Coordinates of C-alpha atoms and ligand atoms in Angstrom, one line a residue:
X133 CA -0.2 0.0 0.3
X134 CA 1.0 3.9 -0.7
X135 CA 0.6 6.3 2.7
X136 CA 1.5 9.7 2.9
X137 CA 3.1 9.9 6.3
X138 CA 3.5 13.3 7.8
X139 CA 6.0 13.4 10.3
X140 CA 6.2 15.9 13.3
X141 CA 9.3 15.0 15.4
X142 CA 8.7 18.3 18.0
X143 CA 10.8 19.2 21.1
X144 CA 13.2 17.8 23.7
X145 CA 13.5 13.9 22.7
X146 CA 11.2 14.1 20.5
X147 CA 13.7 13.9 17.4
X148 CA 15.3 10.9 19.1
X149 CA 12.1 8.8 19.6
X150 CA 10.8 9.6 16.1
X151 CA 13.7 8.5 14.3
X152 CA 13.1 5.0 16.1
X153 CA 9.7 5.4 15.4
X154 CA 11.0 5.9 11.4
X155 CA 13.4 3.0 11.3
X156 CA 10.3 1.0 12.3
X157 CA 8.5 2.1 9.7
X158 CA 11.1 1.8 6.9
X159 CA 11.1 -1.8 8.2
X160 CA 7.8 -2.5 7.5
X161 CA 7.8 -0.8 4.4
X162 CA 10.5 -2.8 3.0
X163 CA 9.8 -6.4 4.2
X164 CA 6.2 -5.5 3.1
X165 CA 6.5 -4.0 0.0
X166 CA 4.5 -0.6 1.5
X167 CA 5.7 2.5 0.2
X168 CA 5.7 4.9 2.9
X169 CA 6.3 9.2 2.0
X170 CA 7.3 10.2 4.6
X171 CA 7.0 14.3 5.0
X172 CA 8.7 15.9 8.2
X173 CA 7.3 19.6 9.2
X174 CA 7.2 21.2 12.5
X175 CA 5.2 21.4 16.0
X176 CA 5.9 23.1 19.0
X177 CA 8.7 25.4 20.5
X178 CA 10.5 24.4 17.4
X179 CA 8.2 26.0 14.9
X180 CA 7.9 28.8 17.6
X181 CA 11.1 30.0 17.1
X182 CA 11.2 29.3 13.5
X183 CA 7.6 30.5 12.3
X184 CA 6.4 32.1 15.9
X185 CA 3.5 29.5 16.0
X186 CA 3.5 26.2 17.7
X187 CA 0.8 25.3 14.5
X188 CA 2.2 26.9 11.3
X189 CA 0.4 27.3 8.2
X190 CA 3.2 25.1 6.8
X191 CA 2.7 21.9 8.5
X192 CA -0.7 22.2 8.4
X193 CA -0.8 21.9 5.2
X194 CA 1.3 18.9 5.1
X195 CA -1.2 17.7 7.9
X196 CA -3.8 18.4 5.1
X197 CA -2.1 16.4 2.6
X198 CA -1.2 13.4 4.9
X199 CA -2.9 10.7 5.2
X200 CA -1.9 10.2 8.6
X201 CA -0.1 12.0 11.5
X202 CA 2.8 10.5 13.6
X203 CA 4.0 13.0 16.6
X204 CA 6.6 12.9 18.8
X205 CA 6.4 15.2 21.5
X206 CA 6.2 19.0 22.3
X207 CA 7.2 21.7 25.4
X208 CA 10.5 22.3 26.9
X209 CA 11.5 25.3 29.5
X210 CA 12.8 27.5 26.8
X211 CA 8.9 28.3 25.9
X212 CA 7.4 27.8 29.3
X213 CA 7.4 30.9 31.4
X214 CA 3.8 31.5 32.7
X215 CA 4.5 34.9 30.7
X216 CA 5.0 33.3 27.0
X217 CA 3.0 34.5 24.4
X218 CA 2.8 31.6 22.7
X219 CA 3.4 27.7 23.9
X220 CA 4.1 24.4 22.8
X221 CA 1.7 22.5 23.7
X222 CA -1.1 24.7 22.2
X223 CA 0.6 23.7 18.5
X224 CA -0.6 20.1 19.3
X225 CA -3.9 21.4 20.5
X226 CA -4.2 23.0 17.0
X227 CA -2.9 20.1 15.6
X228 CA -6.2 17.9 17.4
X229 CA -8.2 20.2 17.1
X230 CA -7.3 20.7 12.8
X231 CA -7.7 16.8 12.4
X232 CA -10.4 16.8 14.8
X233 CA -9.4 13.7 16.3
X234 CA -11.7 13.6 19.1
X235 CA -11.5 10.0 20.7
X236 CA -7.3 9.4 22.2
X237 CA -7.1 5.9 22.6
X238 CA -4.7 4.7 25.0
X239 CA -4.0 0.9 25.6
X240 CA -2.4 0.1 29.1
X241 CA -1.4 -3.6 28.6
X242 CA 0.5 -5.3 31.3
X243 CA 3.0 -7.7 30.6
X244 CA 5.4 -9.9 33.0
X245 CA 8.8 -9.1 31.4
X246 CA 8.0 -5.7 32.8
X247 CA 5.8 -6.4 35.7
X248 CA 9.2 -5.7 38.2
X249 CA 9.6 -2.1 36.5
X250 CA 6.4 -1.6 37.5
X251 CA 5.8 0.1 41.2
X252 CA 3.4 -2.1 42.1
X253 CA 3.8 -5.7 43.4
X254 CA 2.9 -8.5 40.3
X255 CA -0.3 -9.5 41.8
X256 CA -2.1 -6.1 41.0
X257 CA -0.1 -6.4 37.5
X258 CA -1.6 -9.8 35.9
X259 CA -4.4 -9.4 33.1
X260 CA -4.2 -6.3 32.9
X261 CA -6.0 -4.7 29.7
X262 CA -7.2 -1.5 29.8
X263 CA -8.4 1.1 26.8
X264 CA -8.4 4.2 27.9
X265 CA -10.9 6.4 25.0
X266 CA -9.8 9.8 26.5
X267 CA -11.9 13.1 24.6
X268 CA -9.7 15.3 22.8
X269 CA -10.9 18.5 21.3
X270 CA -13.6 19.5 23.9
X271 CA -13.4 20.6 28.0
X272 CA -11.6 22.6 29.7
X273 CA -8.7 22.5 27.2
X274 CA -10.6 24.0 24.4
X275 CA -13.0 26.5 26.5
X276 CA -12.5 30.3 26.8
X277 CA -9.4 31.4 29.2
X278 CA -8.7 34.3 30.5
X279 CA -6.1 36.1 33.2
X280 CA -5.3 39.3 35.3
X281 CA -2.8 39.7 38.0
X282 CA -5.0 38.8 40.4
X283 CA -7.2 36.3 38.8
X284 CA -7.9 33.5 36.3
X285 CA -10.1 31.5 34.4
X286 CA -11.1 28.2 32.4
X287 CA -14.0 27.0 31.2
X288 CA -15.2 23.7 30.9
X289 CA -17.8 23.0 28.3
X290 CA -19.2 20.1 26.6
X291 CA -21.6 19.7 24.2
X292 CA -23.9 16.6 23.8
X293 CA -22.5 15.8 20.3
X294 CA -19.0 15.6 21.7
X295 CA -20.1 13.3 24.2
X296 CA -22.2 11.4 21.8
X297 CA -19.3 10.3 19.2
X298 CA -16.9 9.5 21.7
X299 CA -18.9 7.5 23.9
X300 CA -19.9 5.4 20.8
X301 CA -16.3 4.7 20.0
X302 CA -15.6 3.5 23.2
X303 CA -18.9 1.2 23.0
X304 CA -18.3 -0.2 19.9
X305 CA -14.6 -0.6 20.9
X306 CA -16.0 -2.9 24.2
X307 CA -18.2 -4.7 21.3
X308 CA -15.2 -6.1 19.9
X309 CA -13.0 -6.9 23.8
X310 CA -15.1 -7.8 27.0
X311 CA -18.3 -5.9 26.5
X312 CA -17.4 -3.8 29.4
X313 CA -17.8 0.4 29.5
X314 CA -16.8 2.2 32.7
X315 CA -17.6 6.4 31.9
X316 CA -15.5 8.3 34.3
X317 CA -16.8 11.6 35.9
X318 CA -17.5 13.9 38.3
X319 CA -21.0 14.2 38.4
X320 CA -20.9 14.9 42.1
X321 CA -19.7 18.8 41.5
X322 CA -19.5 19.3 37.7
X323 CA -22.4 19.6 35.5
X324 CA -20.3 19.3 32.2
X325 CA -20.1 15.3 34.4
X326 CA -24.1 15.2 35.1
X327 CA -24.2 16.2 31.2
X328 CA -22.1 13.4 30.6
X329 CA -23.5 11.4 32.7
X330 CA -27.1 11.5 31.5
X331 CA -26.0 11.6 27.7
X332 CA -24.2 8.6 28.5
X333 CA -26.7 6.2 30.2
X334 CA -29.3 6.8 28.0
X335 CA -26.5 6.5 24.6
X336 CA -25.7 2.8 26.2
X337 CA -29.3 1.9 26.8
X338 CA -30.5 2.9 23.7
X339 CA -27.4 2.0 21.0
X340 CA -25.3 -0.3 23.1
X341 CA -27.7 -2.7 25.2
X342 CA -25.3 -5.4 25.2
X343 CA -22.3 -3.6 26.1
X344 CA -22.3 -3.4 30.8
X345 CA -22.3 0.4 31.8
X346 CA -20.8 1.6 35.2
X347 CA -19.7 4.9 36.3
X348 CA -17.0 6.0 38.8
X349 CA -16.3 9.2 40.4
X350 CA -12.8 10.1 39.0
X351 CA -10.8 10.4 42.0
X352 CA -12.7 6.4 43.3
X353 CA -11.2 5.8 39.8
X354 CA -7.8 6.8 40.4
X355 CA -8.0 4.8 43.4
X356 CA -9.2 1.1 41.5
X357 CA -6.5 1.8 38.9
X358 CA -4.2 1.0 42.2
X359 CA -5.9 -1.4 43.7
X360 CA -8.4 -3.3 41.3
X361 CA -6.9 -2.5 37.4
X362 CA -7.6 -5.8 36.4
X363 CA -11.3 -5.6 36.7
X364 CA -11.5 -2.8 33.6
X365 CA -11.9 -3.0 29.7
X366 CA -13.1 0.2 28.5
X367 CA -12.5 3.3 30.0
X368 CA -14.0 6.5 29.1
X369 CA -13.9 9.8 29.7
X370 CA -13.2 13.5 29.4
X371 CA -10.2 15.7 28.3
X372 CA -8.6 16.3 31.3
X373 CA -9.3 13.5 33.5
X374 CA -8.2 10.8 30.9
X375 CA -5.0 12.9 30.6
X376 CA -4.4 12.8 34.4
X377 CA -5.6 9.2 34.7
X378 CA -3.2 7.6 31.7
X379 CA 0.2 9.0 32.9
X380 CA -1.3 7.2 36.7
X381 CA -2.1 4.1 34.5
X382 CA 1.0 4.3 32.9
X383 CA 3.1 2.9 36.1
X384 CA 1.7 -0.8 35.7
X385 CA 2.9 -1.3 32.3
X386 CA 6.6 0.1 34.3
X387 CA 6.9 3.6 32.8
X388 CA 5.2 6.5 30.5
X389 CA 7.9 5.9 28.0
X390 CA 5.8 2.6 27.5
X391 CA 2.4 4.2 26.4
X392 CA 1.3 4.8 23.0
X393 CA -1.9 6.4 21.9
X394 CA -3.8 7.3 18.4
X395 CA -6.3 10.0 18.2
X396 CA -9.1 8.9 15.7
X397 CA -11.5 11.2 13.8
X398 CA -15.0 9.9 12.5
X399 CA -13.0 8.7 9.1
X400 CA -10.3 7.0 11.5
X401 CA -7.9 9.1 10.3
X402 CA -5.7 9.7 12.8
X403 CA -2.6 11.3 14.6
X404 CA -0.3 8.9 16.2
X405 CA 1.7 9.7 19.6
X406 CA 3.8 8.5 22.5
X407 CA 1.7 9.3 25.9
X408 CA 4.6 11.1 27.7
X409 CA 5.8 14.5 26.9
X410 CA 9.5 16.3 25.5
X411 CA 11.6 15.0 29.0
X412 CA 13.1 18.0 28.5
X413 CA 15.9 16.6 31.5
X414 CA 16.9 13.6 29.4
X415 CA 17.1 15.4 26.0
X416 CA 19.8 14.8 23.4
X417 CA 21.1 11.8 25.5
X418 CA 20.2 8.7 24.0
X419 CA 18.6 7.0 27.2
X420 CA 14.5 8.2 26.2
X421 CA 12.6 4.9 25.7
X422 CA 11.8 5.0 22.2
X423 CA 8.7 2.3 22.6
X424 CA 5.8 4.0 23.3
X425 CA 6.8 5.9 20.0
X426 CA 7.0 2.6 17.9
X427 CA 3.7 1.2 19.6
X428 CA 2.2 4.3 17.7
X429 CA 3.4 3.2 15.1
X430 CA 1.7 0.3 15.3
X431 CA -1.2 1.6 16.2
X432 CA -1.3 3.8 13.3
X433 CA -0.7 0.6 10.9
X434 CA -3.8 -1.0 12.3
X435 CA -6.0 1.9 12.2
X436 CA -5.2 3.9 9.9
X437 CA -3.3 1.8 7.1
X438 CA -5.1 -1.3 7.6
X439 CA -2.0 -3.2 8.4
X440 CA -3.2 -5.5 11.0
X441 CA -1.0 -8.1 10.7
X442 CA 2.0 -5.4 10.5
X443 CA 1.2 -3.6 13.6
X444 CA 1.0 -7.2 15.8
X445 CA 4.4 -8.1 14.6
X446 CA 5.9 -4.6 15.6
X447 CA 4.1 -4.9 19.1
X448 CA 5.5 -8.9 19.0
X449 CA 9.1 -7.1 18.1
X450 CA 9.3 -4.5 20.7
X451 CA 8.3 -7.4 23.7
X452 CA 10.8 -10.0 21.9
X453 CA 13.4 -7.5 22.7
X454 CA 12.7 -6.5 25.8
X455 CA 12.0 -10.0 26.7
X456 CA 15.6 -10.8 25.3
X457 CA 16.7 -8.6 28.1
X458 CA 16.8 -5.2 25.9
X459 CA 15.9 -2.0 28.0
X460 CA 16.4 1.3 28.4
X461 CA 16.7 2.9 31.8
X462 CA 13.9 3.3 32.6
X463 CA 12.5 -0.4 32.5
X464 CA 16.0 -1.8 33.4
X465 CA 15.8 -3.2 36.6
X466 CA 19.0 -2.8 39.0
X467 CA 20.5 -6.3 37.4
X468 CA 19.7 -4.8 33.7
X469 CA 22.4 -3.2 31.9
X470 CA 20.7 -0.1 30.5
X471 CA 20.7 0.9 26.6
X472 CA 20.3 3.6 24.7
X473 CA 17.7 5.4 22.7
X474 CA 18.9 4.1 19.2
X475 CA 20.3 1.0 20.7
X476 CA 16.9 -0.5 21.7
X477 CA 15.7 0.8 18.0
X478 CA 18.3 -1.8 16.6
X479 CA 16.7 -4.9 18.7
X480 CA 13.7 -3.7 17.9
X481 CA 14.0 -3.4 13.7
X482 CA 16.3 -6.5 14.1
X483 CA 13.9 -8.1 16.1
X484 CA 10.9 -7.5 13.6
X485 CA 13.0 -8.3 10.6
X486 CA 13.4 -11.8 11.7
X487 CA 9.8 -12.0 13.0
X488 CA 8.1 -10.7 9.1
X489 CA 10.4 -13.2 8.0
X490 CA 9.2 -15.9 9.2
X491 CA 6.0 -14.8 8.9
X492 CA 6.0 -14.6 4.8
Ligands
IPM72 C1 -0.7 14.7 26.8 C2 0.1 15.3 26.9 C3 -0.3 16.7 26.6 C4 -2.0 17.0 26.4 C5 -0.1 17.9 26.5 C6 1.4 18.3 26.0 C7 -0.7 19.5 26.1 O1 -0.6 15.8 28.5 O2 -1.0 14.0 25.1 O3 -1.0 13.8 27.6 O4 -2.7 17.4 28.0 O5 -3.1 16.5 26.0
MG73 MG1 -0.6 13.7 29.4

């Protein structure tokens, strides 16, 4: 197949992890005879430096033309002063809005080879297989913002259609999984949550009577994610709760550096990115974990490019490399010899080529 892929490396460790993601993409293309045309564009702080805007018109043009986009990470201390006129993160939010990617899928699946990297005891980690569906283009992230010297306001608004489409997507995924959706809100306090709960109840009752719906307050959900994560199947929630809970849940998998994401719009045309940030403290040192980006490439192959077999192989390649004992520092235990970003990429590409050869 042929695809035009926008490559948005961004800031901090973004370029380093992107390099490994691209190497895996190239290996997939080569082994399967696919033609991936990669087009790089600036986003975040790099784009602010070059064009004064975190999501400049040139980048928008590349993304508009592309079939899908792969993103590294944005942000850094250079652009983070509270009084900065433009922020890198706004570039990412503008990108998500431009692509209309309202559903952010963040799978959290534990793997025995990484139990030791998690701060939780192994008995809590067995059989954890959660799909977070985070609403991505609404809520407090996109509401009106105001700030004076002594007062600041962020408005949180949700519309019926925004709730319906993301809950519908979550329920559709639940049907293909274990048939259970847990909707997370703060309906004991927030009006947006009360609307969310009412619409979710109604939609699930009328359109998905075969899917079990549970509801949880976000504070309780934060606790249950640690005390009984294996009980969850699909979790659906609004933008900010999803941001916070997925960083928490990443620790079940050993590291924030292991969690990929897919952001889908109505056509399932997507934006793919690791859930972690730009980690400026470790940028340029070849120590960042490229797995979340490489696993995001797998999600891209599966959800936007129709290459499910290749996606499976990329995921297998990542875990085969880890099982063979190759780990970046964030997932290494005291006895493991940690390797660098590029070396981890080497191992995963080698595993992919081996698996793809056997597969053919
Ligand atoms: C994420 C990040 C972003 C978010 C930031 C960088 C704007 O934390 O993708 O989870 O809050 O959505
Ligand atoms: Mg986040």
